mmCIF file of C-alpha atoms and ligand atoms in Angstrom:
data_model
loop_
_atom_site.group_PDB
_atom_site.id
_atom_site.type_symbol
_atom_site.label_atom_id
_atom_site.label_comp_id
_atom_site.label_asym_id
_atom_site.label_seq_id
_atom_site.Cartn_x
_atom_site.Cartn_y
_atom_site.Cartn_z
ATOM 1 C CA UNK A 1 -20.843 8.681 11.986
ATOM 2 C CA UNK A 2 -17.420 10.245 11.345
ATOM 3 C CA UNK A 3 -15.150 7.654 9.817
ATOM 4 C CA UNK A 4 -11.889 7.158 7.905
ATOM 5 C CA UNK A 5 -11.172 4.693 5.095
ATOM 6 C CA UNK A 6 -8.019 2.650 4.445
ATOM 7 C CA UNK A 7 -7.048 0.822 1.266
ATOM 8 C CA UNK A 8 -3.869 -0.707 -0.165
ATOM 9 C CA UNK A 9 -2.553 -3.069 -2.828
ATOM 10 C CA UNK A 10 -4.732 -1.883 -5.697
ATOM 11 C CA UNK A 11 -1.867 -2.563 -8.131
ATOM 12 C CA UNK A 12 -3.529 -0.291 -10.690
ATOM 13 C CA UNK A 13 -2.436 -1.015 -14.256
ATOM 14 C CA UNK A 14 -3.895 -0.310 -17.702
ATOM 15 C CA UNK A 15 -4.127 -4.096 -18.227
ATOM 16 C CA UNK A 16 -6.872 -4.256 -15.572
ATOM 17 C CA UNK A 17 -9.241 -1.416 -16.499
ATOM 18 C CA UNK A 18 -12.191 -2.809 -14.489
ATOM 19 C CA UNK A 19 -10.314 -2.335 -11.198
ATOM 20 C CA UNK A 20 -9.340 1.215 -12.130
ATOM 21 C CA UNK A 21 -13.015 1.915 -12.920
ATOM 22 C CA UNK A 22 -14.035 0.462 -9.572
ATOM 23 C CA UNK A 23 -11.456 2.697 -7.890
ATOM 24 C CA UNK A 24 -12.778 5.826 -9.609
ATOM 25 C CA UNK A 25 -16.353 4.935 -8.557
ATOM 26 C CA UNK A 26 -15.112 4.325 -5.005
ATOM 27 C CA UNK A 27 -13.506 7.796 -4.965
ATOM 28 C CA UNK A 28 -16.778 9.392 -6.096
ATOM 29 C CA UNK A 29 -18.991 7.467 -3.678
ATOM 30 C CA UNK A 30 -17.871 5.750 -0.429
ATOM 31 C CA UNK A 31 -14.552 7.596 -0.142
ATOM 32 C CA UNK A 32 -16.131 11.009 -0.731
ATOM 33 C CA UNK A 33 -18.225 10.577 2.438
ATOM 34 C CA UNK A 34 -15.233 9.812 4.689
ATOM 35 C CA UNK A 35 -13.192 12.181 6.889
ATOM 36 C CA UNK A 36 -10.048 11.037 5.065
ATOM 37 C CA UNK A 37 -8.749 8.338 2.709
ATOM 38 C CA UNK A 38 -5.470 6.553 3.462
ATOM 39 C CA UNK A 39 -3.776 4.583 0.675
ATOM 40 C CA UNK A 40 -1.236 2.355 2.432
ATOM 41 C CA UNK A 41 0.998 1.411 -0.490
ATOM 42 C CA UNK A 42 0.908 -0.342 -3.853
ATOM 43 C CA UNK A 43 -1.617 1.965 -5.444
ATOM 44 C CA UNK A 44 0.174 1.158 -8.720
ATOM 45 C CA UNK A 45 1.409 -2.118 -10.188
ATOM 46 C CA UNK A 46 4.736 -0.274 -10.349
ATOM 47 C CA UNK A 47 5.884 3.338 -10.398
ATOM 48 C CA UNK A 48 9.020 4.284 -12.283
ATOM 49 C CA UNK A 49 9.172 8.003 -11.508
ATOM 50 C CA UNK A 50 7.018 11.107 -11.230
ATOM 51 C CA UNK A 51 7.942 12.111 -14.789
ATOM 52 C CA UNK A 52 5.914 9.165 -16.184
ATOM 53 C CA UNK A 53 2.816 11.325 -16.490
ATOM 54 C CA UNK A 54 2.539 11.504 -20.281
ATOM 55 C CA UNK A 55 1.287 7.954 -19.874
ATOM 56 C CA UNK A 56 -2.498 8.206 -20.383
ATOM 57 C CA UNK A 57 -3.342 5.716 -17.632
ATOM 58 C CA UNK A 58 -1.181 7.444 -15.025
ATOM 59 C CA UNK A 59 -2.641 10.811 -16.033
ATOM 60 C CA UNK A 60 -6.150 9.392 -15.581
ATOM 61 C CA UNK A 61 -5.352 8.124 -12.064
ATOM 62 C CA UNK A 62 -3.804 11.461 -11.098
ATOM 63 C CA UNK A 63 -6.847 13.330 -12.414
ATOM 64 C CA UNK A 64 -9.203 11.051 -10.450
ATOM 65 C CA UNK A 65 -7.260 11.530 -7.232
ATOM 66 C CA UNK A 66 -6.999 15.270 -7.834
ATOM 67 C CA UNK A 67 -10.743 15.599 -8.311
ATOM 68 C CA UNK A 68 -11.312 13.628 -5.111
ATOM 69 C CA UNK A 69 -8.864 15.712 -3.056
ATOM 70 C CA UNK A 70 -10.146 18.987 -4.507
ATOM 71 C CA UNK A 71 -13.636 18.134 -3.328
ATOM 72 C CA UNK A 72 -12.302 18.436 0.217
ATOM 73 C CA UNK A 73 -11.426 14.978 1.575
ATOM 74 C CA UNK A 74 -7.838 14.661 2.853
ATOM 75 C CA UNK A 75 -5.879 12.081 0.854
ATOM 76 C CA UNK A 76 -2.867 10.417 2.485
ATOM 77 C CA UNK A 77 -0.443 8.250 0.539
ATOM 78 C CA UNK A 78 2.130 5.755 1.819
ATOM 79 C CA UNK A 79 4.741 3.987 -0.290
ATOM 80 C CA UNK A 80 4.448 0.291 -1.019
ATOM 81 C CA UNK A 81 7.084 -2.109 -2.349
ATOM 82 C CA UNK A 82 5.872 -1.446 -5.928
ATOM 83 C CA UNK A 83 5.513 2.332 -5.869
ATOM 84 C CA UNK A 84 8.126 3.647 -3.437
ATOM 85 C CA UNK A 85 9.344 6.013 -6.159
ATOM 86 C CA UNK A 86 6.166 8.111 -5.856
ATOM 87 C CA UNK A 87 7.559 11.507 -4.911
ATOM 88 C CA UNK A 88 6.415 14.957 -3.849
ATOM 89 C CA UNK A 89 5.704 15.953 -7.468
ATOM 90 C CA UNK A 90 3.265 13.069 -7.826
ATOM 91 C CA UNK A 91 1.653 13.774 -4.433
ATOM 92 C CA UNK A 92 1.226 17.458 -5.275
ATOM 93 C CA UNK A 93 -0.300 16.622 -8.653
ATOM 94 C CA UNK A 94 -2.839 14.404 -6.858
ATOM 95 C CA UNK A 95 -3.537 16.862 -4.037
ATOM 96 C CA UNK A 96 -2.269 14.192 -1.621
ATOM 97 C CA UNK A 97 0.161 14.190 1.303
ATOM 98 C CA UNK A 98 2.864 11.516 1.446
ATOM 99 C CA UNK A 99 3.136 9.860 4.850
ATOM 100 C CA UNK A 100 6.061 7.818 6.118
ATOM 101 C CA UNK A 101 6.009 4.105 6.887
ATOM 102 C CA UNK A 102 5.282 3.678 9.801
ATOM 103 C CA UNK A 103 2.913 6.486 10.791
ATOM 104 C CA UNK A 104 1.167 6.636 14.160
ATOM 105 C CA UNK A 105 -2.145 8.567 14.213
ATOM 106 C CA UNK A 106 -5.093 8.853 16.562
ATOM 107 C CA UNK A 107 -8.424 7.919 14.953
ATOM 108 C CA UNK A 108 -11.466 8.738 17.085
ATOM 109 C CA UNK A 109 -9.575 8.006 20.321
ATOM 110 C CA UNK A 110 -7.653 4.887 19.194
ATOM 111 C CA UNK A 111 -3.935 5.227 18.516
ATOM 112 C CA UNK A 112 -3.305 3.442 15.235
ATOM 113 C CA UNK A 113 -0.059 2.432 13.562
ATOM 114 C CA UNK A 114 -0.171 2.486 9.764
ATOM 115 C CA UNK A 115 2.330 0.503 7.686
ATOM 116 C CA UNK A 116 2.552 -0.984 4.217
ATOM 117 C CA UNK A 117 3.498 -4.281 5.852
ATOM 118 C CA UNK A 118 6.545 -5.435 3.889
ATOM 119 C CA UNK A 119 8.970 -4.480 6.675
ATOM 120 C CA UNK A 120 7.145 -6.952 8.954
ATOM 121 C CA UNK A 121 7.983 -9.861 6.609
ATOM 122 C CA UNK A 122 11.394 -10.450 8.142
ATOM 123 C CA UNK A 123 11.479 -14.184 7.320
ATOM 124 C CA UNK A 124 11.635 -13.270 3.629
ATOM 125 C CA UNK A 125 15.353 -12.597 3.819
ATOM 126 C CA UNK A 126 15.823 -12.344 0.034
ATOM 127 C CA UNK A 127 13.116 -9.728 -0.134
ATOM 128 C CA UNK A 128 14.589 -7.722 2.740
ATOM 129 C CA UNK A 129 17.965 -7.699 0.937
ATOM 130 C CA UNK A 130 16.257 -6.632 -2.277
ATOM 131 C CA UNK A 131 14.383 -3.947 -0.336
ATOM 132 C CA UNK A 132 17.509 -2.386 1.116
ATOM 133 C CA UNK A 133 19.141 -2.280 -2.291
ATOM 134 C CA UNK A 134 16.213 -0.534 -4.008
ATOM 135 C CA UNK A 135 15.586 1.852 -1.101
ATOM 136 C CA UNK A 136 19.166 3.087 -1.382
ATOM 137 C CA UNK A 137 18.977 6.773 -2.471
ATOM 138 C CA UNK A 138 22.032 6.493 -4.743
ATOM 139 C CA UNK A 139 20.541 3.464 -6.539
ATOM 140 C CA UNK A 140 17.264 5.342 -6.929
ATOM 141 C CA UNK A 141 18.969 8.437 -8.411
ATOM 142 C CA UNK A 142 20.839 6.212 -10.849
ATOM 143 C CA UNK A 143 17.584 4.497 -11.827
ATOM 144 C CA UNK A 144 15.715 7.787 -12.235
ATOM 145 C CA UNK A 145 18.492 9.199 -14.435
ATOM 146 C CA UNK A 146 17.696 6.596 -17.120
ATOM 147 C CA UNK A 147 15.171 7.195 -19.906
ATOM 148 C CA UNK A 148 11.595 6.134 -19.128
ATOM 149 C CA UNK A 149 11.671 3.232 -21.573
ATOM 150 C CA UNK A 150 14.756 1.734 -19.958
ATOM 151 C CA UNK A 151 13.194 2.165 -16.523
ATOM 152 C CA UNK A 152 9.975 0.487 -17.662
ATOM 153 C CA UNK A 153 11.911 -2.487 -19.050
ATOM 154 C CA UNK A 154 13.801 -2.827 -15.787
ATOM 155 C CA UNK A 155 10.617 -2.637 -13.714
ATOM 156 C CA UNK A 156 9.058 -5.379 -15.862
ATOM 157 C CA UNK A 157 12.157 -7.543 -15.381
ATOM 158 C CA UNK A 158 11.982 -7.001 -11.626
ATOM 159 C CA UNK A 159 8.273 -7.876 -11.623
ATOM 160 C CA UNK A 160 8.962 -11.105 -13.552
ATOM 161 C CA UNK A 161 11.890 -11.880 -11.235
ATOM 162 C CA UNK A 162 9.661 -11.326 -8.224
ATOM 163 C CA UNK A 163 6.919 -13.629 -9.529
ATOM 164 C CA UNK A 164 9.515 -16.340 -10.216
ATOM 165 C CA UNK A 165 11.133 -15.863 -6.791
ATOM 166 C CA UNK A 166 7.750 -16.144 -5.055
ATOM 167 C CA UNK A 167 7.150 -19.556 -6.676
ATOM 168 C CA UNK A 168 10.147 -20.827 -4.743
ATOM 169 C CA UNK A 169 9.082 -19.420 -1.373
ATOM 170 C CA UNK A 170 6.872 -21.113 1.177
ATOM 171 C CA UNK A 171 3.668 -19.217 1.983
ATOM 172 C CA UNK A 172 4.662 -18.810 5.643
ATOM 173 C CA UNK A 173 7.876 -17.002 4.674
ATOM 174 C CA UNK A 174 5.861 -14.358 2.847
ATOM 175 C CA UNK A 175 3.619 -13.570 5.836
ATOM 176 C CA UNK A 176 4.469 -11.190 8.660
ATOM 177 C CA UNK A 177 6.807 -12.426 11.374
ATOM 178 C CA UNK A 178 5.097 -12.461 14.797
ATOM 179 C CA UNK A 179 8.175 -11.081 16.573
ATOM 180 C CA UNK A 180 8.429 -8.207 14.065
ATOM 181 C CA UNK A 181 4.754 -7.379 14.695
ATOM 182 C CA UNK A 182 5.276 -7.508 18.467
ATOM 183 C CA UNK A 183 8.352 -5.284 18.204
ATOM 184 C CA UNK A 184 6.482 -2.667 16.137
ATOM 185 C CA UNK A 185 3.579 -2.697 18.598
ATOM 186 C CA UNK A 186 5.896 -2.475 21.622
ATOM 187 C CA UNK A 187 7.955 0.404 20.280
ATOM 188 C CA UNK A 188 4.785 2.419 19.559
ATOM 189 C CA UNK A 189 3.269 1.699 22.964
ATOM 190 C CA UNK A 190 0.747 -0.960 21.903
ATOM 191 C CA UNK A 191 -1.468 0.740 19.323
ATOM 192 C CA UNK A 192 -3.923 -0.788 16.848
ATOM 193 C CA UNK A 193 -2.097 -1.775 13.620
ATOM 194 C CA UNK A 194 -3.390 -1.488 10.048
ATOM 195 C CA UNK A 195 -1.301 -2.732 7.125
ATOM 196 C CA UNK A 196 -1.513 -4.357 3.701
ATOM 197 C CA UNK A 197 1.045 -6.107 1.477
ATOM 198 C CA UNK A 198 0.467 -9.772 2.376
ATOM 199 C CA UNK A 199 -2.911 -9.985 0.584
ATOM 200 C CA UNK A 200 -4.271 -11.980 3.537
ATOM 201 C CA UNK A 201 -7.168 -9.823 4.745
ATOM 202 C CA UNK A 202 -8.038 -10.556 8.364
ATOM 203 C CA UNK A 203 -8.422 -9.191 11.861
ATOM 204 C CA UNK A 204 -5.852 -10.560 14.288
ATOM 205 C CA UNK A 205 -5.417 -9.943 17.992
ATOM 206 C CA UNK A 206 -1.887 -9.924 19.388
ATOM 207 C CA UNK A 207 -1.184 -9.972 23.098
ATOM 208 C CA UNK A 208 2.113 -8.162 23.607
ATOM 209 C CA UNK A 209 3.490 -7.716 27.117
ATOM 210 C CA UNK A 210 -0.074 -8.186 28.392
ATOM 211 C CA UNK A 211 -1.565 -5.579 26.026
ATOM 212 C CA UNK A 212 -4.232 -6.707 23.539
ATOM 213 C CA UNK A 213 -3.587 -5.110 20.139
ATOM 214 C CA UNK A 214 -5.784 -5.441 17.073
ATOM 215 C CA UNK A 215 -4.072 -5.948 13.688
ATOM 216 C CA UNK A 216 -6.109 -5.390 10.559
ATOM 217 C CA UNK A 217 -4.708 -6.675 7.271
ATOM 218 C CA UNK A 218 -6.115 -4.949 4.191
ATOM 219 C CA UNK A 219 -7.174 -6.922 1.109
ATOM 220 C CA UNK A 220 -5.657 -6.552 -2.356
ATOM 221 C CA UNK A 221 -7.836 -5.390 -5.265
ATOM 222 C CA UNK A 222 -7.017 -8.256 -7.673
ATOM 223 C CA UNK A 223 -10.544 -9.748 -7.809
ATOM 224 C CA UNK A 224 -12.520 -6.814 -6.449
ATOM 225 C CA UNK A 225 -12.119 -3.583 -4.513
ATOM 226 C CA UNK A 226 -12.535 -3.327 -0.753
ATOM 227 C CA UNK A 227 -11.707 -1.018 2.114
ATOM 228 C CA UNK A 228 -11.417 -0.852 5.880
ATOM 229 C CA UNK A 229 -13.716 1.648 7.576
ATOM 230 C CA UNK A 230 -12.792 2.848 11.080
ATOM 231 C CA UNK A 231 -14.923 4.992 13.360
ATOM 232 C CA UNK A 232 -15.218 5.596 17.099
ATOM 233 C CA UNK A 233 -16.673 2.121 17.638
ATOM 234 C CA UNK A 234 -13.964 0.231 15.707
ATOM 235 C CA UNK A 235 -13.131 -1.010 12.212
ATOM 236 C CA UNK A 236 -15.094 -3.005 9.629
ATOM 237 C CA UNK A 237 -13.887 -4.513 6.343
ATOM 238 C CA UNK A 238 -16.193 -3.705 3.419
ATOM 239 C CA UNK A 239 -16.227 -5.325 -0.055
ATOM 240 C CA UNK A 240 -17.257 -3.163 -2.991
ATOM 241 C CA UNK A 241 -20.012 -4.435 -5.269
ATOM 242 C CA UNK A 242 -19.099 -6.084 -8.593
HETATM 243 O O1 LIG B 301 5.539 -7.370 -5.470
HETATM 244 P P1 LIG B 301 5.206 -8.809 -5.274
HETATM 245 O O2 LIG B 301 3.879 -8.995 -4.646
HETATM 246 O O3 LIG B 301 5.359 -9.618 -6.537
HETATM 247 O O4 LIG B 301 6.288 -9.443 -4.300
HETATM 248 C C1 LIG B 301 6.831 -8.726 -3.209
HETATM 249 C C2 LIG B 301 8.337 -8.779 -3.309
HETATM 250 N N1 LIG B 301 8.807 -8.303 -4.601
HETATM 251 C C3 LIG B 301 9.059 -7.017 -4.816
HETATM 252 C C4 LIG B 301 9.541 -6.632 -6.203
HETATM 253 C C5 LIG B 301 8.491 -5.833 -6.947
HETATM 254 O O5 LIG B 301 7.398 -6.639 -7.325
HETATM 255 C C6 LIG B 301 9.072 -5.164 -8.197
HETATM 256 C C7 LIG B 301 8.975 -3.700 -7.997
HETATM 257 C C8 LIG B 301 9.130 -2.892 -9.245
HETATM 258 C C9 LIG B 301 9.460 -1.474 -8.818
HETATM 259 C C10 LIG B 301 9.709 -0.556 -9.979
HETATM 260 C C11 LIG B 301 10.711 0.511 -9.659
HETATM 261 C C12 LIG B 301 12.098 -0.041 -9.548
HETATM 262 C C13 LIG B 301 12.997 0.975 -8.905
HETATM 263 C C14 LIG B 301 14.397 0.504 -8.663
HETATM 264 C C15 LIG B 301 15.145 1.573 -7.896
HETATM 265 C C16 LIG B 301 16.578 1.254 -7.647
HETATM 266 O O6 LIG B 301 8.897 -6.142 -3.986
HETATM 267 C C17 LIG B 301 8.797 -10.214 -3.116
HETATM 268 C C18 LIG B 301 8.245 -10.743 -1.800
HETATM 269 C C19 LIG B 301 6.730 -10.651 -1.813
HETATM 270 O O7 LIG B 301 6.364 -9.272 -2.010
HETATM 271 C C20 LIG B 301 6.081 -11.124 -0.534
HETATM 272 O O8 LIG B 301 6.425 -10.286 0.541
HETATM 273 O O9 LIG B 301 8.639 -12.093 -1.632
HETATM 274 O O10 LIG B 301 10.213 -10.205 -3.029
HETATM 275 C C21 LIG B 301 10.936 -10.716 -4.059
HETATM 276 O O11 LIG B 301 10.424 -11.421 -4.899
HETATM 277 C C22 LIG B 301 12.408 -10.367 -4.052
HETATM 278 C C23 LIG B 301 13.230 -11.546 -4.481
HETATM 279 O O12 LIG B 301 13.225 -12.547 -3.509
HETATM 280 C C24 LIG B 301 14.656 -11.106 -4.776
HETATM 281 C C25 LIG B 301 14.767 -10.151 -5.943
HETATM 282 C C26 LIG B 301 14.428 -10.758 -7.292
HETATM 283 C C27 LIG B 301 14.776 -9.774 -8.389
HETATM 284 C C28 LIG B 301 14.980 -10.480 -9.693
HETATM 285 C C29 LIG B 301 15.829 -9.674 -10.581
HETATM 286 C C30 LIG B 301 15.677 -10.101 -12.004
HETATM 287 C C31 LIG B 301 16.540 -9.336 -12.962
HETATM 288 C C32 LIG B 301 16.474 -7.841 -12.781
HETATM 289 C C33 LIG B 301 17.092 -7.083 -13.876
HETATM 290 C C34 LIG B 301 17.018 -5.631 -13.635
HETATM 291 MN MN1 LIG B 302 2.830 -4.863 -1.580
#
């Protein structure tokens, strides 16, 4: 049956080669049989600019994606909170199209809202402040004007700062806020919602203004790879083998 696959939060990094290998196998097998593959953010552990392609690992990921896209399956990429600096140059190199967060698309007769998910975490006030500062175009230009080594050091400091900050936050703060979910569903006329980011894979049902809306949360790829498969009869979460 015609179907589309959704993944997010792979956090690909050379330090975890097994997950990258699993991703390349996924591209050659399950993903190659789909109508399209959507990557809804955090493909990379972090992305410091499209000029970081002399890096052997990044070049390998680009080549894998390029081979996949060249074989004819549309590849759609959304920014996550780790890789929002992926630009048109990167997308072109991969044969992918960048899509905005949020994006509303019809899949086999079901209107579906696609998001990374971080904007729904409105209780995490520190994160939302951090987000607006790093999504500022002037701050991004200033960052990108620095040499790659300096950028890499800064990204590693931000990653360490984030891990430390998360230790101090209650779990509930780092989940989506129900009112933010309801608002996103309302403003898009009550679609199905698919997002990642929280690393809490599940299917939820939200009743908003009397409309039942499904919300699928994608899994991260820390332990193993997985994807969401949607066709005309609905969506199913699938774990990849070993
Ligand atoms: O990513 P994750 O899962 O650890 O946590 C996220 C939120 N954290 C982030 C930060 C990213 O991990 C780091 C991104 C690196 C990007 C590289 C490019 C940099 C470009 C800069 C352009 C201007 O997104 C985390 C959330 C969590 O999800 C759950 O939703 O809680 O939010 C935070 O931890 C933010 C903190 O609360 C506040 C910011 C701490 C920053 C510490 C700075 C340390 C010193 C920096 C020196 C440069
Ligand atoms: Mn994320």
